[in-house]
Coordinates of C-alpha atoms and ligand atoms in Angstrom, one line a residue:
M181 CA -47.5 33.5 -21.0
Y182 CA -49.2 35.3 -23.9
T183 CA -50.4 34.5 -27.4
Q184 CA -50.2 36.4 -30.7
K185 CA -53.7 37.8 -29.9
D186 CA -52.2 39.7 -27.0
I187 CA -50.9 42.9 -28.6
F188 CA -48.7 45.5 -26.8
I189 CA -47.4 48.8 -27.9
V190 CA -44.0 49.9 -26.5
T191 CA -42.6 53.4 -27.1
G192 CA -38.8 54.0 -26.7
A193 CA -38.5 50.5 -28.0
T194 CA -35.0 50.9 -29.5
S195 CA -33.1 51.3 -26.3
G196 CA -32.8 50.7 -22.5
I197 CA -35.9 49.9 -20.6
G198 CA -38.3 50.0 -23.6
K199 CA -36.1 47.6 -25.5
G200 CA -35.9 45.3 -22.5
V201 CA -39.8 45.2 -22.3
V202 CA -40.1 44.4 -26.0
L203 CA -37.7 41.5 -25.8
S204 CA -39.4 40.1 -22.7
L205 CA -42.9 40.3 -24.1
L206 CA -41.8 38.6 -27.3
D207 CA -40.1 35.9 -25.2
K208 CA -43.5 35.4 -23.5
G209 CA -45.3 34.9 -26.9
A210 CA -47.0 38.3 -27.2
K211 CA -47.2 40.4 -30.4
V212 CA -45.4 43.6 -29.9
I213 CA -45.6 46.9 -31.8
A214 CA -42.3 48.6 -31.2
I215 CA -42.1 52.3 -31.7
G216 CA -38.8 54.1 -32.4
R217 CA -37.5 57.0 -34.5
D218 CA -34.3 55.4 -35.7
T219 CA -34.6 52.9 -38.6
K220 CA -31.2 51.3 -37.9
K221 CA -31.9 50.8 -34.3
L222 CA -35.4 49.3 -35.1
I223 CA -33.7 46.9 -37.6
S224 CA -31.1 45.8 -35.0
L225 CA -33.9 45.2 -32.5
K226 CA -35.6 42.9 -35.0
K227 CA -32.2 41.0 -35.4
E228 CA -31.9 40.6 -31.6
A229 CA -35.5 39.4 -31.1
I230 CA -36.7 35.9 -30.8
N231 CA -40.2 35.3 -32.2
K232 CA -39.4 37.9 -34.8
N233 CA -42.7 37.3 -36.6
N234 CA -44.5 38.7 -33.6
L235 CA -42.5 42.0 -33.8
I236 CA -44.0 44.9 -35.7
L237 CA -41.8 47.9 -36.2
E238 CA -43.3 51.4 -36.4
E239 CA -41.0 54.4 -37.1
K240 CA -42.2 57.6 -35.4
D241 CA -40.5 60.7 -34.0
L242 CA -42.5 61.7 -30.9
S243 CA -41.1 65.2 -30.6
N244 CA -44.4 66.6 -31.9
C245 CA -47.4 65.5 -29.9
R246 CA -50.0 66.5 -32.4
G247 CA -52.1 63.8 -33.9
L248 CA -50.5 61.0 -32.0
D249 CA -53.8 59.8 -30.5
K250 CA -55.2 59.4 -34.0
W251 CA -52.0 57.7 -35.2
I252 CA -52.4 55.1 -32.4
L253 CA -56.0 54.4 -33.6
S254 CA -54.7 53.9 -37.2
I255 CA -52.2 51.4 -35.9
T256 CA -54.9 49.4 -34.1
K257 CA -57.0 49.4 -37.2
K258 CA -54.1 47.7 -39.0
Y259 CA -53.1 45.2 -36.3
G260 CA -56.0 44.7 -33.9
K261 CA -57.1 45.8 -30.5
L262 CA -54.4 46.3 -27.8
K263 CA -53.9 44.6 -24.5
G264 CA -51.2 46.9 -23.2
L265 CA -49.2 50.1 -23.6
I266 CA -45.8 50.8 -22.2
L267 CA -44.7 54.4 -22.5
S268 CA -40.9 54.4 -22.1
A269 CA -39.8 57.0 -24.7
G270 CA -38.3 59.9 -22.9
I271 CA -35.4 62.4 -22.8
Q272 CA -33.4 63.8 -19.9
Q273 CA -31.4 67.0 -20.1
I274 CA -29.2 68.3 -17.3
I275 CA -30.0 72.0 -17.2
P276 CA -29.6 73.9 -13.9
I277 CA -31.8 77.0 -13.5
S278 CA -28.8 79.3 -14.0
S279 CA -27.7 77.4 -17.2
P280 CA -30.2 78.9 -18.1
L281 CA -33.3 76.7 -18.0
S282 CA -35.2 78.3 -20.9
V283 CA -38.9 78.0 -21.6
E284 CA -38.0 76.4 -24.9
K285 CA -35.8 73.7 -23.3
S286 CA -38.5 73.0 -20.7
K287 CA -41.1 72.7 -23.5
E288 CA -38.9 70.3 -25.4
L289 CA -38.7 68.0 -22.3
F290 CA -42.5 68.3 -21.7
E291 CA -43.4 67.7 -25.3
I292 CA -41.8 64.2 -25.3
N293 CA -42.0 63.2 -21.7
Y294 CA -45.5 64.4 -21.0
F295 CA -47.6 65.7 -24.0
S296 CA -46.7 63.0 -26.6
T297 CA -46.9 60.3 -23.9
M298 CA -50.3 61.4 -22.8
Q299 CA -51.6 61.7 -26.4
I300 CA -50.5 58.1 -27.1
A301 CA -52.3 57.0 -23.9
K302 CA -55.4 58.9 -25.1
G303 CA -55.3 57.0 -28.4
F304 CA -55.0 53.7 -26.5
C305 CA -57.9 54.5 -24.1
D306 CA -60.3 55.1 -27.1
R307 CA -62.7 52.1 -26.8
R308 CA -62.0 51.2 -30.5
A309 CA -58.2 50.7 -29.7
N310 CA -58.1 48.4 -26.6
I311 CA -59.6 45.1 -25.5
G312 CA -61.3 46.7 -22.5
K313 CA -61.2 44.5 -19.4
G314 CA -57.7 43.2 -18.8
S315 CA -55.9 46.0 -20.6
S316 CA -53.2 48.0 -18.9
V317 CA -51.2 51.3 -19.5
I318 CA -47.8 51.8 -17.9
F319 CA -46.0 55.1 -17.8
I320 CA -42.3 55.0 -17.1
S321 CA -41.9 58.0 -14.8
S322 CA -38.8 58.4 -12.5
I323 CA -37.9 58.8 -8.8
A324 CA -36.7 62.2 -10.0
S325 CA -40.4 63.1 -9.7
I326 CA -40.5 62.5 -5.9
R327 CA -36.9 63.2 -4.9
G328 CA -34.9 66.4 -5.5
N329 CA -31.8 66.3 -7.7
A330 CA -29.9 69.4 -8.7
G331 CA -29.9 70.1 -12.5
I332 CA -33.0 68.3 -13.6
I333 CA -35.8 70.7 -12.8
G334 CA -37.5 70.3 -16.2
Y335 CA -37.1 66.5 -16.3
A336 CA -38.3 66.1 -12.7
A337 CA -41.4 68.3 -13.4
S338 CA -42.3 66.5 -16.6
K339 CA -42.2 63.1 -14.7
G340 CA -44.2 64.7 -11.8
A341 CA -46.9 65.7 -14.4
I342 CA -47.1 62.1 -15.4
N343 CA -47.6 60.9 -11.8
S344 CA -50.5 63.3 -11.4
G345 CA -52.0 62.5 -14.7
V346 CA -51.9 58.8 -14.0
K347 CA -54.2 59.1 -11.0
S348 CA -57.0 61.0 -12.9
L349 CA -56.6 58.9 -16.0
A350 CA -56.9 55.7 -14.0
L351 CA -60.2 57.0 -12.5
E352 CA -61.6 58.1 -15.9
V353 CA -60.9 54.8 -17.7
S354 CA -61.6 52.3 -14.8
K355 CA -65.1 51.9 -16.1
L356 CA -63.7 50.7 -19.4
G357 CA -61.7 48.0 -17.6
I358 CA -58.3 49.7 -18.3
R359 CA -55.8 49.9 -15.5
V360 CA -53.2 52.8 -15.5
N361 CA -50.0 52.9 -13.4
A362 CA -46.6 54.5 -13.3
V363 CA -43.3 52.9 -12.6
L364 CA -40.7 55.1 -11.0
P365 CA -37.2 53.7 -11.6
G366 CA -34.1 54.9 -9.8
F367 CA -30.8 55.1 -11.6
V368 CA -30.6 52.3 -14.3
K369 CA -27.5 52.0 -16.6
T370 CA -28.8 52.7 -20.1
E371 CA -28.0 54.9 -23.0
M372 CA -29.8 57.7 -21.2
T373 CA -27.6 57.6 -18.1
S374 CA -24.4 56.9 -20.1
Q375 CA -24.6 60.5 -21.4
W376 CA -23.4 61.4 -17.9
K377 CA -19.6 61.4 -18.1
E378 CA -19.4 61.1 -14.3
I379 CA -20.7 57.6 -14.5
Y380 CA -17.3 56.5 -15.7
N381 CA -15.7 58.2 -12.8
K382 CA -14.9 55.7 -10.0
Q383 CA -15.6 58.1 -7.1
Y384 CA -18.9 59.1 -8.6
L385 CA -19.9 55.4 -9.0
E386 CA -18.9 54.7 -5.4
K387 CA -21.0 57.6 -4.2
L388 CA -24.0 56.5 -6.3
N389 CA -23.7 52.9 -5.1
K390 CA -23.8 54.1 -1.5
E391 CA -27.1 55.8 -2.2
Y392 CA -28.5 52.6 -3.6
P393 CA -28.8 49.9 -0.8
L394 CA -29.4 47.2 -3.4
G395 CA -26.9 48.7 -5.8
I396 CA -27.6 50.8 -9.0
G397 CA -30.1 49.4 -11.4
K398 CA -29.9 47.2 -14.5
V399 CA -32.7 47.1 -17.1
E400 CA -33.7 43.6 -16.0
N401 CA -34.5 45.0 -12.5
V402 CA -37.3 47.2 -13.9
I403 CA -38.8 44.6 -16.3
G404 CA -40.3 42.3 -13.7
P405 CA -42.4 45.1 -12.1
I406 CA -43.6 46.2 -15.5
L407 CA -44.6 42.7 -16.5
F408 CA -46.4 42.3 -13.2
L409 CA -48.4 45.5 -13.8
L410 CA -49.3 44.3 -17.3
S411 CA -50.5 41.0 -16.0
D412 CA -53.7 39.9 -14.3
E413 CA -51.6 39.3 -11.1
S414 CA -52.0 43.1 -10.6
K415 CA -55.7 43.3 -11.6
W416 CA -56.7 45.2 -8.4
I417 CA -53.9 47.8 -8.8
T418 CA -54.6 51.1 -10.6
G419 CA -53.6 54.8 -10.4
N420 CA -50.5 53.8 -8.5
E421 CA -46.8 54.8 -8.5
I422 CA -44.5 51.8 -8.1
I423 CA -41.1 52.8 -7.0
V424 CA -38.3 50.5 -8.4
D425 CA -35.1 52.0 -7.1
G426 CA -33.1 49.5 -5.0
G427 CA -34.1 51.4 -1.9
A428 CA -32.6 54.7 -2.9
S429 CA -35.6 56.8 -1.9
L430 CA -35.8 55.3 1.6
Ligands
NAP20 N1 -32.2 55.0 -17.1 C1 -32.6 55.5 -15.9 O1 -31.8 55.7 -14.9 C2 -34.0 56.0 -15.8 C3 -34.5 56.3 -14.5 C4 -35.8 56.8 -14.3 C5 -36.6 56.9 -15.4 N2 -36.2 56.6 -16.6 C6 -37.1 56.7 -17.7 O2 -37.2 55.5 -18.4 C7 -37.6 55.7 -19.8 C8 -36.6 54.9 -20.6 O3 -35.3 55.5 -20.4 P1 -33.9 54.7 -20.7 O4 -33.0 54.8 -19.6 O5 -34.3 53.3 -21.2 O6 -33.4 55.6 -21.9 P2 -32.8 55.4 -23.3 O7 -32.0 54.1 -23.3 O8 -32.2 56.7 -23.7 O9 -34.1 55.1 -24.2 C9 -35.0 56.2 -24.4 C10 -35.9 55.8 -25.6 O10 -36.7 57.0 -25.9 C11 -36.7 57.2 -27.3 N3 -36.9 58.6 -27.7 C12 -36.3 59.7 -27.2 N4 -36.7 60.8 -27.8 C13 -37.6 60.3 -28.8 C14 -38.4 61.0 -29.8 N5 -38.3 62.3 -30.0 N6 -39.2 60.2 -30.6 C15 -39.3 58.9 -30.4 N7 -38.5 58.2 -29.5 C16 -37.7 58.9 -28.7 C17 -35.3 56.8 -27.7 O11 -35.1 56.6 -29.1 P3 -33.7 56.7 -29.8 O12 -33.1 55.3 -29.5 O13 -34.0 57.0 -31.2 O14 -32.9 57.8 -29.1 C18 -35.1 55.5 -26.9 O15 -35.7 54.4 -27.5 C19 -37.5 57.2 -20.0 O16 -38.8 57.8 -20.0 C20 -36.7 57.7 -18.8 O17 -37.0 59.0 -18.4 C21 -34.9 56.1 -16.8

C-alpha cells in the first residue's frame, strides 16, 4: 500500500495499460499524475477513479519530444518528488516495407515511442525530480521488439531501441538509487489493438489464441508485473526486460 506522499507519473494514462496502472495505483493509496493529450478522456478517467483527490491530470501531446525533460521537472516542482514513472504512451502503425515505410512515418513512431519517452525518463532521473533510493522507472516495450511480425518494422524497432536504452540507463542511474526496467507485453486487448479489424474476425482470433498458451492478454494481466517492478519486492531487479505474454514467445 502507498500513501499520498508516494507520487507516480503515468503517460498514456487515458487508455489501455496506462489507464489500468493509474486506477490500480490510486486504489493502493498513491498520488498519481496522469498524462494524456485528450481533455475529454482525462475527465472521464477522473470520473472513473476512486480516491479522486489523489489524481492530478496533466494534458500534454507527446508527439514532439523537445523540452519534455524540463516539463517533467516543472511538474515535480508543483507536486513534489516522484517515486515512480510508468511510460505507457505509444503508437502502433501497420506499415509493411513496400507500403511504403517512409522515413517520415518511421520518425513519427520513434518520436513518441522512443524520443519523447526517453526525454521524460531523463526529466525523472534528474536528482531534483525523484526521491532517489526506492524510485523506479518502467518502460512499456513490447514482445514485437524480440519477435518478428510482418508489417510492424518501425514499431518493433522503436521498442527495440527502448530495450537497449533501458540497460544503459539502468547502469547510469543505479548510483542514484533508481531502478529502470522494461515490460514487454504480448497481445493485449486495448484501443491500440482494436484498430486491427481482423481482431473481430473469428478465424483470426482462433489463430491468435493458439499462439498464446495462456490465451490473449487483458490489461489486468500486465498490471501485476508493473506494480511488482514499482515495489520494493523487486528492489534487486534493474536493467531487465520482463516478458508478459501468456507464453507466446516460447
Ligand atoms: N495492447 C497491446 O497488445 C500492446 C502490446 C505490447 C505493447 N504495448 C504497448 O503498451 C503501451 C500502451 O498501449 P495500449 O495497448 O494501452 O494502447 P492504447 O490503449 O492505444 O493507449 C495508448 C496511450 O498512449 C497515448 N498516446 C498516443 N499518442 C500520444 C501522443 N502523441 N501524446 C500523448 N499521448 C499519446 C494515448 O492517448 P490517447 O488516448 O489520446 O490516444 C493512450 O493514452 C504502448 O506503448 C504500446 O506500444 C501494447
